[in-house]
């Protein structure tokens, strides 16, 4: 892997940070009236020491965090990731052993205080908005997926900030952070993956305490990292066997109370422990309210999970691009560097503009989550009931928009990453098919992106409803698109693309039945994703200061939109023939 600071060496990421992101908007949503900074001035609470008191201070703080992530990931971890993959994991008698160097570097991140990126400062977290978390996750996934997961799994517990009462949060969250827990999401079972409403793991209450019996599959780092503690956030049935989704609740189970029955042998992410967890009357703590496990809590986690995979797609694609560009610059064939051969240059150019588009979608998706989630969380802390918060016009609008944006980002970035990492192998030729270069490992690792945290097909099902309504110009997503379009003078290509997307949706609405619509829904979601990326490209151009950068971005945008026009035309032809 290229050794460098993975934040400062990425010109497009820096462009977003320095010029394209509206920090006034994001900081206002996250910091509110800078109450934590004011409290620190009064009380001197150590956990609030880094709370900013202005937009400028917040920007400096976020940049410092990203620079630290970029430096450690790119300069300290990246030289070792190939050995993590080749050495892999060892399982014996219920114990999983990670590569020693990997565990050592995970602790380097802990010593620097970096893993709790998803937690509020008052619980010992870094206090970062989703936009910043999206960027730092991209940095980590560019470095290595197995390491990113091992280092950052505790962030899964940030869902407790939304669902638990203050006593639980103050008791549980600082402990998980300080004691360096790995945290896994106990959802899937041997017989039920996507069909979570049917899970069988059973929770029983005796003498006021809960105990869980059952088996969970695909539990990432449920074993902890070489002796460090672990816990699972377990979905279990508190209702009758036929109670469906409403009979499921959410529990915290400590790793010392369950058994690791084995680990999966996978084609990729070989240094990431994917465990089978067996619980036999394991003590557990109910999180939040009984019966809300799937319908409220797991579903409420989806936006964060989707955006994490959006970052993964962008990060792994960036790794493939930089490695390919380096190889194509150094490798000489037919008397010239590979990158000067038109067929290779075509692949490199596509990789660059697609990654820029993925980053657009990632950051915009994170923005939509920021614009409702922190206001909602502050309202809960202030004692405002959930029904009142759900009816708040601002929260309702952006929550609804994010319900379209986050599955679009997860779907598009995961699928596109698979395509771009495929092209990286092609640029390397026969060498790329060998394990001597990192692109082979990245190609194996990226395949999981379109599977976990909801397959691409599930993301399409989640996005199609709000997307169709929005393209028709109605609902919050429709108003969101209207605001975007009204704020620019769209190019001829974008105008044509918008007309094409509307035409495609009309054909989709005219399909004869629900099964046929589900069959073709991916064509709509894919093309709306590309239209939205093109729209974001054009919206950003008025913010770019450098004429050279602007000229290059315009070329990327034009080429991207022309590619999109070809794809939308094919989709329209396809749907127009369905009777």
Short mmCIF file of C-alpha atoms in Angstrom, two decimals, residues 89-568:
data_model
loop_
_atom_site.label_atom_id
_atom_site.label_comp_id
_atom_site.label_asym_id
_atom_site.label_seq_id
_atom_site.Cartn_x
_atom_site.Cartn_y
_atom_site.Cartn_z
CA UNK A 89 -6.86 -15.52 12.21
CA UNK A 90 -6.39 -18.54 14.42
CA UNK A 91 -9.28 -20.28 16.21
CA UNK A 92 -8.78 -22.86 18.92
CA UNK A 93 -10.99 -23.96 21.82
CA UNK A 94 -13.32 -20.97 21.58
CA UNK A 95 -10.51 -18.43 21.34
CA UNK A 96 -9.73 -16.26 18.32
CA UNK A 97 -6.23 -14.82 17.84
CA UNK A 98 -5.63 -11.84 15.56
CA UNK A 99 -2.23 -11.04 14.02
CA UNK A 100 -0.05 -9.64 16.80
CA UNK A 101 0.93 -6.52 14.83
CA UNK A 102 -2.71 -5.81 14.08
CA UNK A 103 -3.66 -5.93 17.76
CA UNK A 104 -0.69 -3.71 18.58
CA UNK A 105 -1.79 -1.07 16.05
CA UNK A 106 -5.40 -1.19 17.26
CA UNK A 107 -4.03 -0.20 20.66
CA UNK A 108 -2.04 2.63 19.06
CA UNK A 109 -5.36 4.09 17.90
CA UNK A 110 -6.83 3.58 21.37
CA UNK A 111 -3.84 5.26 22.99
CA UNK A 112 -4.44 8.24 20.68
CA UNK A 113 -8.09 8.36 21.78
CA UNK A 114 -9.43 7.94 18.23
CA UNK A 115 -11.84 4.95 18.16
CA UNK A 116 -14.92 6.52 19.87
CA UNK A 117 -15.73 8.70 16.85
CA UNK A 118 -19.46 8.06 17.02
CA UNK A 119 -20.04 9.05 20.65
CA UNK A 120 -20.97 12.33 22.27
CA UNK A 121 -18.26 14.02 24.31
CA UNK A 122 -20.13 13.64 27.58
CA UNK A 123 -19.80 9.84 27.31
CA UNK A 124 -16.11 9.95 26.40
CA UNK A 125 -16.51 10.26 22.64
CA UNK A 126 -14.89 12.59 20.13
CA UNK A 127 -18.08 14.50 19.38
CA UNK A 128 -18.18 14.42 15.57
CA UNK A 129 -20.99 15.01 13.08
CA UNK A 130 -21.82 12.32 10.52
CA UNK A 131 -20.11 14.24 7.71
CA UNK A 132 -16.77 14.05 9.54
CA UNK A 133 -17.32 10.41 10.49
CA UNK A 134 -18.01 9.65 6.84
CA UNK A 135 -14.63 11.06 5.87
CA UNK A 136 -12.65 9.36 8.61
CA UNK A 137 -14.30 6.02 7.81
CA UNK A 138 -13.36 6.49 4.17
CA UNK A 139 -9.75 7.02 5.30
CA UNK A 140 -9.82 3.84 7.37
CA UNK A 141 -11.43 1.69 4.68
CA UNK A 142 -8.87 2.94 2.18
CA UNK A 143 -6.21 1.61 4.55
CA UNK A 144 -7.76 -1.82 5.24
CA UNK A 145 -11.27 -3.08 5.88
CA UNK A 146 -10.30 -5.71 8.46
CA UNK A 147 -8.34 -3.17 10.47
CA UNK A 148 -11.02 -0.49 10.16
CA UNK A 149 -13.57 -2.87 11.67
CA UNK A 150 -11.29 -4.12 14.44
CA UNK A 151 -10.36 -0.59 15.48
CA UNK A 152 -13.79 1.01 15.23
CA UNK A 153 -16.35 -1.64 16.16
CA UNK A 154 -17.15 0.03 19.49
CA UNK A 155 -18.93 2.76 17.49
CA UNK A 156 -21.81 0.31 16.94
CA UNK A 157 -22.76 1.00 20.55
CA UNK A 158 -23.45 4.65 19.70
CA UNK A 159 -27.04 3.54 18.98
CA UNK A 160 -27.46 3.44 22.77
CA UNK A 161 -27.33 7.25 22.75
CA UNK A 162 -30.68 7.19 20.94
CA UNK A 163 -32.49 4.36 22.70
CA UNK A 164 -31.39 4.20 26.34
CA UNK A 165 -32.25 6.34 29.33
CA UNK A 166 -29.55 8.58 30.78
CA UNK A 167 -28.72 6.19 33.62
CA UNK A 168 -27.96 3.36 31.18
CA UNK A 169 -25.96 5.62 28.88
CA UNK A 170 -23.80 7.00 31.69
CA UNK A 171 -23.21 3.52 33.09
CA UNK A 172 -22.55 1.60 29.86
CA UNK A 173 -20.99 3.88 27.25
CA UNK A 174 -17.93 5.21 29.15
CA UNK A 175 -17.15 1.63 30.22
CA UNK A 176 -17.23 0.33 26.63
CA UNK A 177 -14.93 3.13 25.50
CA UNK A 178 -12.44 3.12 28.38
CA UNK A 179 -12.09 -0.67 28.55
CA UNK A 180 -11.57 -0.93 24.76
CA UNK A 181 -14.51 -3.17 24.00
CA UNK A 182 -15.21 -4.63 20.60
CA UNK A 183 -18.94 -4.48 19.89
CA UNK A 184 -20.90 -6.57 17.42
CA UNK A 185 -24.47 -6.47 16.17
CA UNK A 186 -26.27 -9.69 17.13
CA UNK A 187 -28.89 -9.84 14.39
CA UNK A 188 -28.37 -12.69 11.89
CA UNK A 189 -28.94 -16.34 12.79
CA UNK A 190 -28.09 -19.58 10.96
CA UNK A 191 -31.59 -19.69 9.44
CA UNK A 192 -32.44 -15.99 9.26
CA UNK A 193 -30.32 -13.26 7.69
CA UNK A 194 -32.31 -10.53 5.98
CA UNK A 195 -35.57 -11.91 7.43
CA UNK A 196 -34.95 -10.49 10.89
CA UNK A 197 -38.61 -10.56 11.92
CA UNK A 198 -38.33 -14.36 12.11
CA UNK A 199 -35.30 -14.68 14.41
CA UNK A 200 -35.59 -17.39 17.08
CA UNK A 201 -33.09 -16.35 19.76
CA UNK A 202 -35.15 -16.22 22.95
CA UNK A 203 -34.96 -13.85 25.93
CA UNK A 204 -36.57 -14.89 29.22
CA UNK A 205 -37.12 -12.79 32.31
CA UNK A 206 -36.64 -14.40 35.71
CA UNK A 207 -36.61 -12.58 39.04
CA UNK A 208 -36.38 -9.24 37.26
CA UNK A 209 -33.35 -10.23 35.15
CA UNK A 210 -33.05 -11.24 31.49
CA UNK A 211 -31.35 -14.36 30.09
CA UNK A 212 -30.80 -15.20 26.43
CA UNK A 213 -30.55 -18.53 24.63
CA UNK A 214 -29.79 -18.89 20.94
CA UNK A 215 -27.19 -18.75 18.20
CA UNK A 216 -26.09 -15.70 16.21
CA UNK A 217 -24.12 -15.90 12.96
CA UNK A 218 -21.84 -13.43 11.14
CA UNK A 219 -20.89 -11.65 14.36
CA UNK A 220 -17.94 -9.39 13.50
CA UNK A 221 -15.21 -9.29 16.20
CA UNK A 222 -17.62 -10.77 18.76
CA UNK A 223 -14.46 -12.37 20.16
CA UNK A 224 -12.69 -9.11 21.00
CA UNK A 225 -9.11 -8.39 19.96
CA UNK A 226 -6.58 -10.76 21.56
CA UNK A 227 -7.95 -10.76 25.07
CA UNK A 228 -9.65 -7.36 25.06
CA UNK A 229 -13.33 -7.44 26.09
CA UNK A 230 -16.27 -7.75 23.74
CA UNK A 231 -20.06 -7.43 23.77
CA UNK A 232 -22.95 -8.06 21.43
CA UNK A 233 -26.04 -5.95 20.88
CA UNK A 234 -28.45 -8.84 20.57
CA UNK A 235 -31.87 -8.94 18.92
CA UNK A 236 -33.94 -11.52 20.81
CA UNK A 237 -37.56 -12.58 21.10
CA UNK A 238 -39.39 -11.46 24.22
CA UNK A 239 -42.82 -12.16 22.76
CA UNK A 240 -44.39 -15.42 21.61
CA UNK A 241 -42.80 -17.47 18.80
CA UNK A 242 -45.39 -16.02 16.40
CA UNK A 243 -45.11 -12.41 17.59
CA UNK A 244 -43.12 -11.30 14.53
CA UNK A 245 -41.23 -8.01 14.51
CA UNK A 246 -43.14 -6.55 17.45
CA UNK A 247 -42.04 -9.40 19.70
CA UNK A 248 -38.34 -8.58 19.42
CA UNK A 249 -36.26 -6.58 21.89
CA UNK A 250 -32.68 -5.34 22.07
CA UNK A 251 -30.13 -6.51 24.66
CA UNK A 252 -26.51 -6.04 25.68
CA UNK A 253 -24.65 -9.30 26.32
CA UNK A 254 -21.07 -9.27 27.59
CA UNK A 255 -18.56 -11.47 25.75
CA UNK A 256 -17.62 -13.35 28.91
CA UNK A 257 -21.17 -14.76 28.94
CA UNK A 258 -21.27 -16.29 25.45
CA UNK A 259 -19.22 -18.83 23.53
CA UNK A 260 -17.44 -18.35 20.22
CA UNK A 261 -18.33 -21.62 18.46
CA UNK A 262 -16.24 -20.90 15.38
CA UNK A 263 -15.21 -18.37 12.75
CA UNK A 264 -16.10 -18.26 9.07
CA UNK A 265 -13.57 -19.04 6.34
CA UNK A 266 -14.09 -16.14 3.95
CA UNK A 267 -12.86 -15.09 0.52
CA UNK A 268 -11.96 -11.65 1.85
CA UNK A 269 -11.46 -9.54 5.00
CA UNK A 270 -9.50 -12.50 6.33
CA UNK A 271 -8.14 -10.64 9.35
CA UNK A 272 -11.67 -9.75 10.48
CA UNK A 273 -13.19 -12.34 12.80
CA UNK A 274 -16.67 -13.32 11.63
CA UNK A 275 -17.91 -15.38 14.56
CA UNK A 276 -20.70 -17.76 15.43
CA UNK A 277 -21.93 -16.83 18.90
CA UNK A 278 -23.75 -19.31 21.13
CA UNK A 279 -25.68 -18.04 24.15
CA UNK A 280 -26.98 -20.51 26.69
CA UNK A 281 -28.99 -18.69 29.36
CA UNK A 282 -26.58 -15.76 29.04
CA UNK A 283 -27.24 -12.80 31.38
CA UNK A 284 -28.38 -9.77 29.39
CA UNK A 285 -29.50 -6.19 29.91
CA UNK A 286 -32.57 -4.87 28.13
CA UNK A 287 -31.78 -1.74 26.12
CA UNK A 288 -34.56 0.77 25.76
CA UNK A 289 -38.13 -0.54 25.71
CA UNK A 290 -39.33 -4.10 25.33
CA UNK A 291 -40.78 -4.86 21.89
CA UNK A 292 -38.93 -2.03 20.14
CA UNK A 293 -35.87 -4.08 19.14
CA UNK A 294 -36.51 -4.42 15.42
CA UNK A 295 -39.27 -1.96 14.64
CA UNK A 296 -37.58 1.05 16.26
CA UNK A 297 -33.99 0.34 17.20
CA UNK A 298 -32.54 -1.83 14.45
CA UNK A 299 -34.45 0.10 11.79
CA UNK A 300 -33.24 3.32 13.40
CA UNK A 301 -29.64 2.17 13.04
CA UNK A 302 -29.93 1.70 9.30
CA UNK A 303 -28.94 5.21 8.26
CA UNK A 304 -25.64 4.99 10.10
CA UNK A 305 -24.93 1.47 8.83
CA UNK A 306 -25.70 2.45 5.26
CA UNK A 307 -23.44 5.49 5.41
CA UNK A 308 -20.63 3.37 6.85
CA UNK A 309 -20.74 1.13 3.77
CA UNK A 310 -20.96 4.24 1.60
CA UNK A 311 -17.64 5.28 3.16
CA UNK A 312 -16.29 1.78 2.65
CA UNK A 313 -17.07 1.88 -1.07
CA UNK A 314 -15.43 5.26 -1.51
CA UNK A 315 -12.40 4.31 0.59
CA UNK A 316 -11.67 0.98 -1.07
CA UNK A 317 -12.17 2.51 -4.52
CA UNK A 318 -9.75 5.29 -3.60
CA UNK A 319 -7.18 2.70 -2.54
CA UNK A 320 -7.60 0.88 -5.85
CA UNK A 321 -7.31 4.10 -7.82
CA UNK A 322 -4.16 5.39 -6.13
CA UNK A 323 -2.48 1.98 -6.33
CA UNK A 324 -3.46 1.67 -10.01
CA UNK A 325 -2.30 5.18 -10.86
CA UNK A 326 1.07 4.54 -9.20
CA UNK A 327 1.51 1.26 -11.08
CA UNK A 328 0.38 2.75 -14.40
CA UNK A 329 2.84 5.62 -13.93
CA UNK A 330 5.81 3.37 -13.17
CA UNK A 331 5.07 0.43 -15.49
CA UNK A 332 6.40 0.99 -19.01
CA UNK A 333 5.07 -0.96 -22.00
CA UNK A 334 5.50 -0.23 -25.70
CA UNK A 335 7.97 2.49 -24.76
CA UNK A 336 5.65 4.54 -22.55
CA UNK A 337 3.96 4.44 -19.13
CA UNK A 338 0.73 2.44 -19.02
CA UNK A 339 -1.25 5.54 -18.05
CA UNK A 340 -0.49 7.07 -21.47
CA UNK A 341 -2.06 4.14 -23.31
CA UNK A 342 -5.62 5.28 -24.19
CA UNK A 343 -7.34 2.07 -23.06
CA UNK A 344 -5.69 2.31 -19.63
CA UNK A 345 -6.20 6.06 -19.38
CA UNK A 346 -9.91 5.48 -20.04
CA UNK A 347 -10.15 3.18 -17.01
CA UNK A 348 -8.18 5.56 -14.78
CA UNK A 349 -10.32 8.53 -15.83
CA UNK A 350 -13.51 6.60 -15.09
CA UNK A 351 -12.18 5.56 -11.68
CA UNK A 352 -11.36 9.16 -10.79
CA UNK A 353 -14.75 10.63 -11.73
CA UNK A 354 -16.73 7.75 -10.22
CA UNK A 355 -14.87 8.10 -6.91
CA UNK A 356 -15.57 11.84 -6.93
CA UNK A 357 -19.23 11.02 -7.52
CA UNK A 358 -19.28 8.43 -4.74
CA UNK A 359 -17.77 10.98 -2.37
CA UNK A 360 -20.46 13.48 -3.38
CA UNK A 361 -23.16 10.95 -2.51
CA UNK A 362 -21.45 9.88 0.71
CA UNK A 363 -21.06 13.41 2.07
CA UNK A 364 -24.53 14.52 1.01
CA UNK A 365 -26.09 11.43 2.59
CA UNK A 366 -24.21 12.12 5.84
CA UNK A 367 -25.34 15.74 5.68
CA UNK A 368 -29.00 14.73 5.53
CA UNK A 369 -28.53 12.56 8.63
CA UNK A 370 -26.79 15.41 10.47
CA UNK A 371 -29.66 17.76 9.66
CA UNK A 372 -32.15 15.82 11.78
CA UNK A 373 -30.36 13.41 14.13
CA UNK A 374 -28.64 15.80 16.55
CA UNK A 375 -31.67 18.05 16.89
CA UNK A 376 -33.73 14.94 17.60
CA UNK A 377 -31.24 13.67 20.19
CA UNK A 378 -31.08 17.04 21.98
CA UNK A 379 -34.87 17.06 22.10
CA UNK A 380 -34.90 13.68 23.81
CA UNK A 381 -32.31 14.86 26.34
CA UNK A 382 -34.54 17.87 27.05
CA UNK A 383 -37.46 15.54 27.81
CA UNK A 384 -39.51 16.17 24.66
CA UNK A 385 -41.60 13.09 23.87
CA UNK A 386 -40.91 11.09 20.71
CA UNK A 387 -44.25 11.82 19.05
CA UNK A 388 -43.67 15.55 19.33
CA UNK A 389 -40.16 15.21 17.92
CA UNK A 390 -41.35 13.08 15.00
CA UNK A 391 -43.85 15.81 14.10
CA UNK A 392 -41.24 18.59 14.19
CA UNK A 393 -41.23 19.89 10.58
CA UNK A 394 -37.43 20.15 10.34
CA UNK A 395 -36.79 16.71 11.81
CA UNK A 396 -39.58 15.11 9.76
CA UNK A 397 -38.33 16.65 6.50
CA UNK A 398 -34.68 15.64 6.84
CA UNK A 399 -35.41 12.24 8.36
CA UNK A 400 -37.58 11.48 5.32
CA UNK A 401 -34.96 12.78 2.87
CA UNK A 402 -32.28 10.68 4.57
CA UNK A 403 -34.48 7.59 4.20
CA UNK A 404 -33.96 8.00 0.45
CA UNK A 405 -30.38 9.28 0.47
CA UNK A 406 -28.78 6.65 2.70
CA UNK A 407 -29.91 3.54 0.77
CA UNK A 408 -28.96 5.31 -2.47
CA UNK A 409 -25.46 5.94 -1.09
CA UNK A 410 -25.09 2.39 0.21
CA UNK A 411 -26.37 0.80 -3.00
CA UNK A 412 -24.46 2.98 -5.44
CA UNK A 413 -21.13 3.14 -3.61
CA UNK A 414 -21.04 -0.59 -2.88
CA UNK A 415 -21.89 -1.62 -6.43
CA UNK A 416 -19.59 0.94 -8.04
CA UNK A 417 -16.71 -0.02 -5.73
CA UNK A 418 -16.95 -3.60 -6.97
CA UNK A 419 -16.72 -2.36 -10.55
CA UNK A 420 -13.78 -0.02 -9.91
CA UNK A 421 -11.77 -2.60 -7.97
CA UNK A 422 -12.36 -4.96 -10.90
CA UNK A 423 -10.86 -2.34 -13.22
CA UNK A 424 -7.86 -2.02 -10.91
CA UNK A 425 -7.07 -5.69 -11.46
CA UNK A 426 -7.34 -5.10 -15.21
CA UNK A 427 -4.87 -2.20 -15.10
CA UNK A 428 -2.34 -4.39 -13.29
CA UNK A 429 -2.92 -7.20 -15.80
CA UNK A 430 -1.53 -10.59 -14.83
CA UNK A 431 0.24 -9.05 -11.86
CA UNK A 432 -3.11 -7.94 -10.48
CA UNK A 433 -4.33 -11.53 -10.52
CA UNK A 434 -1.43 -12.46 -8.26
CA UNK A 435 -1.23 -11.74 -4.55
CA UNK A 436 1.98 -9.73 -4.92
CA UNK A 437 0.01 -6.48 -5.17
CA UNK A 438 -2.58 -5.02 -2.80
CA UNK A 439 -5.26 -4.70 -5.48
CA UNK A 440 -5.88 -8.47 -5.33
CA UNK A 441 -6.69 -8.27 -1.62
CA UNK A 442 -8.82 -5.15 -2.09
CA UNK A 443 -10.74 -6.91 -4.88
CA UNK A 444 -11.51 -9.85 -2.56
CA UNK A 445 -12.40 -7.59 0.35
CA UNK A 446 -14.72 -5.23 -1.53
CA UNK A 447 -17.14 -7.99 -2.50
CA UNK A 448 -18.75 -7.87 0.94
CA UNK A 449 -19.77 -4.21 0.51
CA UNK A 450 -22.87 -5.03 -1.54
CA UNK A 451 -23.88 -7.82 0.87
CA UNK A 452 -23.56 -6.79 4.50
CA UNK A 453 -25.67 -4.21 6.35
CA UNK A 454 -28.45 -4.99 3.87
CA UNK A 455 -27.78 -6.33 0.37
CA UNK A 456 -27.98 -4.04 -2.64
CA UNK A 457 -31.37 -5.53 -3.41
CA UNK A 458 -32.66 -4.54 0.04
CA UNK A 459 -31.30 -1.01 -0.45
CA UNK A 460 -33.19 -0.77 -3.74
CA UNK A 461 -36.40 -1.83 -1.98
CA UNK A 462 -35.80 0.80 0.71
CA UNK A 463 -35.10 3.61 -1.75
CA UNK A 464 -37.66 3.01 -4.49
CA UNK A 465 -40.68 4.44 -2.63
CA UNK A 466 -39.33 7.88 -1.68
CA UNK A 467 -37.40 8.08 -4.97
CA UNK A 468 -40.48 7.58 -7.14
CA UNK A 469 -42.49 10.06 -5.08
CA UNK A 470 -39.61 12.55 -5.16
CA UNK A 471 -39.02 12.41 -8.92
CA UNK A 472 -42.73 13.16 -9.31
CA UNK A 473 -42.02 16.40 -7.43
CA UNK A 474 -43.93 15.54 -4.26
CA UNK A 475 -43.00 14.69 -0.68
CA UNK A 476 -39.88 15.82 1.19
CA UNK A 477 -37.50 14.17 -1.28
CA UNK A 478 -39.26 15.95 -4.13
CA UNK A 479 -38.96 19.29 -2.33
CA UNK A 480 -35.30 18.54 -1.61
CA UNK A 481 -34.60 17.92 -5.32
CA UNK A 482 -36.53 21.05 -6.29
CA UNK A 483 -34.42 23.18 -3.93
CA UNK A 484 -31.24 21.72 -5.40
CA UNK A 485 -32.30 22.28 -9.02
CA UNK A 486 -33.64 25.79 -8.37
CA UNK A 487 -30.29 26.71 -6.82
CA UNK A 488 -28.29 26.18 -10.01
CA UNK A 489 -28.47 26.81 -13.74
CA UNK A 490 -28.42 23.19 -14.91
CA UNK A 491 -26.32 22.16 -17.88
CA UNK A 492 -27.92 20.79 -21.02
CA UNK A 493 -26.78 17.28 -20.03
CA UNK A 494 -28.27 17.52 -16.54
CA UNK A 495 -31.55 18.92 -17.92
CA UNK A 496 -31.76 16.03 -20.37
CA UNK A 497 -30.90 13.57 -17.62
CA UNK A 498 -33.64 14.95 -15.36
CA UNK A 499 -36.18 14.59 -18.16
CA UNK A 500 -34.96 11.04 -18.70
CA UNK A 501 -35.30 10.12 -15.03
CA UNK A 502 -38.86 11.49 -14.94
CA UNK A 503 -39.72 9.52 -18.08
CA UNK A 504 -38.22 6.37 -16.57
CA UNK A 505 -40.31 6.80 -13.42
CA UNK A 506 -43.48 7.20 -15.51
CA UNK A 507 -42.74 3.91 -17.27
CA UNK A 508 -42.04 2.33 -13.89
CA UNK A 509 -45.37 3.52 -12.47
CA UNK A 510 -47.12 2.00 -15.48
CA UNK A 511 -45.72 -1.49 -14.94
CA UNK A 512 -48.51 -4.06 -14.58
CA UNK A 513 -48.02 -5.38 -11.03
CA UNK A 514 -45.89 -5.21 -7.89
CA UNK A 515 -43.65 -8.14 -8.85
CA UNK A 516 -42.80 -6.53 -12.17
CA UNK A 517 -42.09 -3.24 -10.42
CA UNK A 518 -39.77 -4.95 -7.95
CA UNK A 519 -37.98 -6.64 -10.87
CA UNK A 520 -37.22 -3.30 -12.54
CA UNK A 521 -36.84 -1.08 -9.46
CA UNK A 522 -33.04 -1.31 -9.59
CA UNK A 523 -33.08 0.46 -12.97
CA UNK A 524 -34.85 3.42 -11.38
CA UNK A 525 -32.71 3.56 -8.23
CA UNK A 526 -29.45 3.27 -10.16
CA UNK A 527 -30.29 6.04 -12.60
CA UNK A 528 -31.67 8.37 -9.93
CA UNK A 529 -28.41 7.87 -8.01
CA UNK A 530 -26.44 8.99 -11.04
CA UNK A 531 -28.75 11.95 -11.67
CA UNK A 532 -28.30 13.06 -8.06
CA UNK A 533 -24.51 12.77 -8.30
CA UNK A 534 -24.54 14.88 -11.45
CA UNK A 535 -26.72 17.44 -9.69
CA UNK A 536 -24.28 17.58 -6.77
CA UNK A 537 -21.35 18.04 -9.17
CA UNK A 538 -23.02 21.09 -10.70
CA UNK A 539 -24.12 22.54 -7.36
CA UNK A 540 -20.52 22.40 -6.11
CA UNK A 541 -19.00 24.30 -9.03
CA UNK A 542 -20.01 27.72 -7.72
CA UNK A 543 -17.99 27.07 -4.54
CA UNK A 544 -14.68 26.05 -6.14
CA UNK A 545 -12.02 28.78 -5.95
CA UNK A 546 -9.25 27.42 -8.19
CA UNK A 547 -9.87 27.87 -11.93
CA UNK A 548 -7.70 24.83 -12.64
CA UNK A 549 -9.64 22.65 -10.21
CA UNK A 550 -12.94 23.95 -11.55
CA UNK A 551 -11.94 23.17 -15.13
CA UNK A 552 -10.98 19.62 -14.17
CA UNK A 553 -14.19 19.07 -12.20
CA UNK A 554 -16.25 20.30 -15.14
CA UNK A 555 -14.62 17.74 -17.40
CA UNK A 556 -15.36 14.99 -14.88
CA UNK A 557 -18.94 16.19 -14.48
CA UNK A 558 -19.56 16.35 -18.23
CA UNK A 559 -18.14 12.87 -18.78
CA UNK A 560 -20.10 11.51 -15.82
CA UNK A 561 -23.38 12.97 -17.10
CA UNK A 562 -22.77 11.70 -20.64
CA UNK A 563 -22.22 8.21 -19.20
CA UNK A 564 -25.46 8.65 -17.26
CA UNK A 565 -27.40 9.66 -20.38
CA UNK A 566 -26.39 6.43 -22.08
CA UNK A 567 -27.48 4.40 -19.07
CA UNK A 568 -30.82 6.18 -18.67
#
